[in-house]
Each structure stands twice: as structure tokens, then as C-alpha cells.
PDB file of C-alpha atoms in Angstrom:
ATOM      1  CA  MET A 254       0.000   0.000   0.000  1.00  0.00           C
ATOM      2  CA  ASP A 255       1.066   3.542  -0.723  1.00  0.00           C
ATOM      3  CA  LEU A 256      -0.264   6.249   1.587  1.00  0.00           C
ATOM      4  CA  ILE A 257       0.318   9.871   0.685  1.00  0.00           C
ATOM      5  CA  LEU A 258      -0.321  12.373   3.453  1.00  0.00           C
ATOM      6  CA  TRP A 259      -0.951  15.815   1.965  1.00  0.00           C
ATOM      7  CA  ARG A 260      -1.440  18.803   4.220  1.00  0.00           C
ATOM      8  CA  HIS A 261      -3.802  21.417   2.868  1.00  0.00           C
ATOM      9  CA  ALA A 262      -2.088  24.395   1.273  1.00  0.00           C
ATOM     10  CA  GLU A 263      -1.864  27.885   2.772  1.00  0.00           C
ATOM     11  CA  ALA A 264      -5.274  29.215   3.751  1.00  0.00           C
ATOM     12  CA  GLU A 265      -6.782  32.537   4.754  1.00  0.00           C
ATOM     13  CA  ASP A 266      -7.088  33.434   8.400  1.00  0.00           C
ATOM     14  CA  ALA A 267     -10.516  32.778   9.873  1.00  0.00           C
ATOM     15  CA  LEU A 268     -12.806  35.792   9.754  1.00  0.00           C
ATOM     16  CA  PRO A 269     -14.493  36.839  12.990  1.00  0.00           C
ATOM     17  CA  GLY A 270     -17.674  34.836  13.439  1.00  0.00           C
ATOM     18  CA  SER A 271     -16.850  32.361  10.673  1.00  0.00           C
ATOM     19  CA  SER A 272     -16.109  28.667  10.995  1.00  0.00           C
ATOM     20  CA  ASP A 273     -12.545  27.367  10.765  1.00  0.00           C
ATOM     21  CA  LEU A 274     -13.871  24.796   8.282  1.00  0.00           C
ATOM     22  CA  ASP A 275     -14.827  27.597   5.846  1.00  0.00           C
ATOM     23  CA  ARG A 276     -11.308  28.968   5.388  1.00  0.00           C
ATOM     24  CA  ARG A 277     -10.290  29.080   1.713  1.00  0.00           C
ATOM     25  CA  LEU A 278      -6.886  28.815   0.077  1.00  0.00           C
ATOM     26  CA  THR A 279      -4.894  31.982  -0.508  1.00  0.00           C
ATOM     27  CA  PRO A 280      -3.535  32.705  -4.005  1.00  0.00           C
ATOM     28  CA  LYS A 281      -0.142  31.425  -2.762  1.00  0.00           C
ATOM     29  CA  GLY A 282      -1.853  28.294  -1.426  1.00  0.00           C
ATOM     30  CA  LYS A 283      -3.575  27.662  -4.747  1.00  0.00           C
ATOM     31  CA  ALA A 284      -0.295  28.026  -6.638  1.00  0.00           C
ATOM     32  CA  GLY A 285       1.466  25.642  -4.251  1.00  0.00           C
ATOM     33  CA  ALA A 286      -1.319  23.055  -4.374  1.00  0.00           C
ATOM     34  CA  ARG A 287      -1.319  23.225  -8.178  1.00  0.00           C
ATOM     35  CA  GLU A 288       2.455  22.599  -8.302  1.00  0.00           C
ATOM     36  CA  VAL A 289       2.404  19.708  -5.833  1.00  0.00           C
ATOM     37  CA  ALA A 290      -0.564  18.131  -7.644  1.00  0.00           C
ATOM     38  CA  ALA A 291       1.256  18.427 -10.987  1.00  0.00           C
ATOM     39  CA  TRP A 292       4.330  16.711  -9.512  1.00  0.00           C
ATOM     40  CA  LEU A 293       2.206  13.975  -7.946  1.00  0.00           C
ATOM     41  CA  SER A 294      -0.047  13.366 -10.951  1.00  0.00           C
ATOM     42  CA  VAL A 295       2.830  12.076 -13.107  1.00  0.00           C
ATOM     43  CA  ARG A 296       4.145   9.789 -10.346  1.00  0.00           C
ATOM     44  CA  ILE A 297       1.064   8.311  -8.726  1.00  0.00           C
ATOM     45  CA  PRO A 298      -0.405   5.039  -9.998  1.00  0.00           C
ATOM     46  CA  GLY A 299      -3.368   5.366 -12.354  1.00  0.00           C
ATOM     47  CA  ARG A 300      -5.794   3.958  -9.778  1.00  0.00           C
ATOM     48  CA  TYR A 301      -5.871   5.656  -6.423  1.00  0.00           C
ATOM     49  CA  VAL A 302      -8.333   6.848  -3.820  1.00  0.00           C
ATOM     50  CA  LEU A 303      -8.368  10.570  -3.018  1.00  0.00           C
ATOM     51  CA  LEU A 304      -9.742  11.358   0.449  1.00  0.00           C
ATOM     52  CA  SER A 305     -10.202  14.852   1.821  1.00  0.00           C
ATOM     53  CA  SER A 306     -11.130  16.470   5.073  1.00  0.00           C
ATOM     54  CA  PRO A 307     -14.463  18.297   4.829  1.00  0.00           C
ATOM     55  CA  ALA A 308     -12.713  21.642   5.455  1.00  0.00           C
ATOM     56  CA  VAL A 309     -12.905  23.941   2.423  1.00  0.00           C
ATOM     57  CA  ARG A 310      -9.117  24.457   2.335  1.00  0.00           C
ATOM     58  CA  ALA A 311      -8.512  20.696   2.210  1.00  0.00           C
ATOM     59  CA  ARG A 312     -11.143  20.096  -0.475  1.00  0.00           C
ATOM     60  CA  GLU A 313      -9.680  22.928  -2.577  1.00  0.00           C
ATOM     61  CA  THR A 314      -6.192  21.424  -2.216  1.00  0.00           C
ATOM     62  CA  ALA A 315      -7.414  17.939  -3.184  1.00  0.00           C
ATOM     63  CA  ARG A 316      -9.251  19.235  -6.257  1.00  0.00           C
ATOM     64  CA  PHE A 317      -5.992  20.310  -7.839  1.00  0.00           C
ATOM     65  CA  LEU A 318      -5.217  16.590  -8.148  1.00  0.00           C
ATOM     66  CA  ARG A 319      -8.710  15.410  -9.096  1.00  0.00           C
ATOM     67  CA  PRO A 320     -12.088  17.176  -9.060  1.00  0.00           C
ATOM     68  CA  ASP A 321     -13.958  14.507  -7.114  1.00  0.00           C
ATOM     69  CA  PRO A 322     -12.275  13.724  -3.778  1.00  0.00           C
ATOM     70  CA  VAL A 323     -14.148  11.553  -1.313  1.00  0.00           C
ATOM     71  CA  ILE A 324     -15.039  13.828   1.600  1.00  0.00           C
ATOM     72  CA  GLU A 325     -14.160  11.967   4.757  1.00  0.00           C
ATOM     73  CA  PRO A 326     -15.137  13.380   8.182  1.00  0.00           C
ATOM     74  CA  ALA A 327     -12.506  11.169   9.835  1.00  0.00           C
ATOM     75  CA  LEU A 328      -9.841  13.417   8.248  1.00  0.00           C
ATOM     76  CA  SER A 329     -11.216  16.598   9.836  1.00  0.00           C
ATOM     77  CA  THR A 330      -9.338  18.911  12.171  1.00  0.00           C
ATOM     78  CA  ALA A 331     -10.667  17.062  15.235  1.00  0.00           C
ATOM     79  CA  THR A 332      -9.598  13.553  14.237  1.00  0.00           C
ATOM     80  CA  THR A 333      -7.071  11.283  15.896  1.00  0.00           C
ATOM     81  CA  PRO A 334      -4.150   9.499  14.246  1.00  0.00           C
ATOM     82  CA  SER A 335      -5.791   6.105  14.801  1.00  0.00           C
ATOM     83  CA  ALA A 336      -9.092   7.235  13.224  1.00  0.00           C
ATOM     84  CA  PHE A 337      -7.149   8.774  10.330  1.00  0.00           C
ATOM     85  CA  LEU A 338      -5.193   5.581   9.668  1.00  0.00           C
ATOM     86  CA  SER A 339      -8.305   3.458  10.016  1.00  0.00           C
ATOM     87  CA  VAL A 340     -10.211   5.357   7.333  1.00  0.00           C
ATOM     88  CA  THR A 341      -7.246   5.205   4.946  1.00  0.00           C
ATOM     89  CA  GLY A 342      -6.958   1.441   5.394  1.00  0.00           C
ATOM     90  CA  TRP A 343      -3.298   1.583   6.417  1.00  0.00           C
ATOM     91  CA  PRO A 344      -1.451  -0.767   6.136  1.00  0.00           C
ATOM     92  CA  ASP A 345      -3.650  -3.362   4.391  1.00  0.00           C
ATOM     93  CA  ARG A 346      -5.513  -1.543   1.627  1.00  0.00           C
ATOM     94  CA  ARG A 347      -4.555  -2.543  -1.898  1.00  0.00           C
ATOM     95  CA  GLU A 348      -5.047   0.839  -3.589  1.00  0.00           C
ATOM     96  CA  THR A 349      -2.865   3.878  -3.202  1.00  0.00           C
ATOM     97  CA  VAL A 350      -4.526   6.461  -0.955  1.00  0.00           C
ATOM     98  CA  VAL A 351      -3.948  10.207  -1.030  1.00  0.00           C
ATOM     99  CA  ALA A 352      -5.336  11.757   2.164  1.00  0.00           C
ATOM    100  CA  VAL A 353      -5.612  15.544   2.454  1.00  0.00           C
ATOM    101  CA  GLY A 354      -5.762  16.687   6.049  1.00  0.00           C
ATOM    102  CA  HIS A 355      -4.463  18.922   8.810  1.00  0.00           C
ATOM    103  CA  GLN A 356      -1.821  19.463  11.443  1.00  0.00           C
ATOM    104  CA  PRO A 357      -1.158  18.289  14.060  1.00  0.00           C
ATOM    105  CA  THR A 358      -2.773  14.986  13.039  1.00  0.00           C
ATOM    106  CA  LEU A 359      -0.711  14.494   9.865  1.00  0.00           C
ATOM    107  CA  GLY A 360       2.572  14.896  11.717  1.00  0.00           C
ATOM    108  CA  GLU A 361       1.417  12.468  14.391  1.00  0.00           C
ATOM    109  CA  VAL A 362       0.358   9.957  11.726  1.00  0.00           C
ATOM    110  CA  ALA A 363       3.758  10.230  10.010  1.00  0.00           C
ATOM    111  CA  ALA A 364       5.535   9.659  13.325  1.00  0.00           C
ATOM    112  CA  LEU A 365       3.295   6.713  14.146  1.00  0.00           C
ATOM    113  CA  ILE A 366       3.962   5.073  10.774  1.00  0.00           C
ATOM    114  CA  LEU A 367       7.740   5.436  10.997  1.00  0.00           C
ATOM    115  CA  THR A 368       8.393   4.999  14.710  1.00  0.00           C
ATOM    116  CA  GLY A 369       5.324   3.311  16.176  1.00  0.00           C
ATOM    117  CA  GLU A 370       5.008   6.284  18.547  1.00  0.00           C
ATOM    118  CA  ARG A 371       2.900   9.424  18.390  1.00  0.00           C
ATOM    119  CA  PHE A 372       5.201  12.472  18.205  1.00  0.00           C
ATOM    120  CA  PRO A 373       4.302  16.086  17.308  1.00  0.00           C
ATOM    121  CA  TRP A 374       6.125  16.155  13.964  1.00  0.00           C
ATOM    122  CA  VAL A 375       5.363  19.069  11.669  1.00  0.00           C
ATOM    123  CA  ILE A 376       4.241  18.715   8.069  1.00  0.00           C
ATOM    124  CA  ARG A 377       4.376  22.090   6.364  1.00  0.00           C
ATOM    125  CA  LYS A 378       1.380  23.651   4.626  1.00  0.00           C
ATOM    126  CA  GLY A 379       0.929  22.154   1.181  1.00  0.00           C
ATOM    127  CA  ALA A 380       3.562  19.450   1.736  1.00  0.00           C
ATOM    128  CA  LEU A 381       3.166  15.731   1.208  1.00  0.00           C
ATOM    129  CA  TRP A 382       4.787  12.683   2.757  1.00  0.00           C
ATOM    130  CA  TRP A 383       4.599   9.486   0.685  1.00  0.00           C
ATOM    131  CA  PHE A 384       4.783   6.153   2.512  1.00  0.00           C
ATOM    132  CA  ARG A 385       4.880   2.612   1.148  1.00  0.00           C
ATOM    133  CA  ILE A 386       4.445  -0.669   2.956  1.00  0.00           C
ATOM    134  CA  ARG A 387       4.517  -4.174   1.500  1.00  0.00           C
ATOM    135  CA  PRO A 388       3.636  -6.518   4.394  1.00  0.00           C
ATOM    136  CA  GLU A 389       3.010  -9.381   1.947  1.00  0.00           C
ATOM    137  CA  LYS A 390       6.731  -9.121   1.071  1.00  0.00           C
ATOM    138  CA  GLY A 391       7.778  -8.746   4.699  1.00  0.00           C
ATOM    139  CA  GLU A 392       8.639  -5.083   4.151  1.00  0.00           C
ATOM    140  CA  GLY A 393       7.948  -2.458   6.778  1.00  0.00           C
ATOM    141  CA  PRO A 394       7.048   1.149   6.056  1.00  0.00           C
ATOM    142  CA  VAL A 395       9.332   3.201   3.815  1.00  0.00           C
ATOM    143  CA  LEU A 396       9.256   6.960   3.369  1.00  0.00           C
ATOM    144  CA  ARG A 397       9.412   7.388  -0.415  1.00  0.00           C
ATOM    145  CA  ALA A 398       9.191  11.171  -0.703  1.00  0.00           C
ATOM    146  CA  VAL A 399       8.770  14.376   1.248  1.00  0.00           C
ATOM    147  CA  LEU A 400       7.844  17.354  -0.851  1.00  0.00           C
ATOM    148  CA  SER A 401       6.787  20.928  -0.157  1.00  0.00           C
ATOM    149  CA  PRO A 402       5.463  23.533  -2.599  1.00  0.00           C
ATOM    150  CA  GLU A 403       8.770  25.405  -2.273  1.00  0.00           C
ATOM    151  CA  THR A 404      10.701  22.262  -3.235  1.00  0.00           C
ATOM    152  CA  VAL A 405       8.553  21.639  -6.306  1.00  0.00           C
ATOM    153  CA  SER A 406       8.908  25.191  -7.557  1.00  0.00           C
ATOM    154  CA  SER A 407      12.725  24.903  -7.328  1.00  0.00           C
ATOM    155  CA  LEU A 408      12.937  21.657  -9.329  1.00  0.00           C
ATOM    156  CA  PRO A 409      14.239  21.898 -12.916  1.00  0.00           C
TER     157      PRO A 409
END
């Protein structure tokens, strides 16, 4: 299984009286999400599942990869690492999963995958961490790529 954790791109600050879930991407966030999605789209297998938090900023980020993400409440800002991993099917799902979510959960999920412990690791806005596990081959988790919008824009 491949699991790609993708943190939503840069978003506007919450307006007074508005919901955190309604925050939209900034122009910089849109540009970064577009670049990361372009990098990912030529590397990801043809068949994959795209899951997104219900937050507007996450859905907007996901739609740069594909217009029809599956909106998954278990990826919301209030989720736990175990609920997040459960909904993605890690480590047993056959398809590749791209999951667009939030900090601090994404950092905790990354730490849990690589160390078995929950640590407050930081995944930057718009960045993705790509994991692979092949338990049927006796292989543990491998970190295949870490990419931020700034990294993509500096690639040749």
C-alpha cells in the first residue's frame, strides 16, 4: 500500500464569526497546491483513492489533483491518528490512498507510521509525505518522498 499524506495548502485566516472549516486557500496556497498536484499526478499510480477532510481548504487542495475527492469526516481537524489511519486502510488496503488533512494529526500519523510512537512532527502547509508498505513481502514502512510547494517550484 502507498499512503500519501498531503497537508492542505496555505489558507486565509478565519474571519471573525466564521467557521474554521470555511477557510479558503490563498492565491499562494492555490499556486502551491497546483504545483504539488502536478508533480504527484505524473508519479502516482493510475488507480488511487483521493480522500479529503471536509474543510474547504482541504477540499480545494485535493481538487488540484482530481475534481472529485471523497469527503471523509474522519480526516477533519478534530480527528485522531488512529481514526485517520483506520479510514485510509493503512497498512492493508490494496489501492494507493492520497489523504488531504491537517496538522497536528498528519505529523502524528507520520511519526506513528515510521516509529510506532505518536510524536508532534510538523508537516508544512501544502507538503506531502509518501509512505509505502509491502507486508506481503515482509517489508515495513518506507518513506518514499517528502515534498513541499517550495521544493517543487525549485525543481528543474
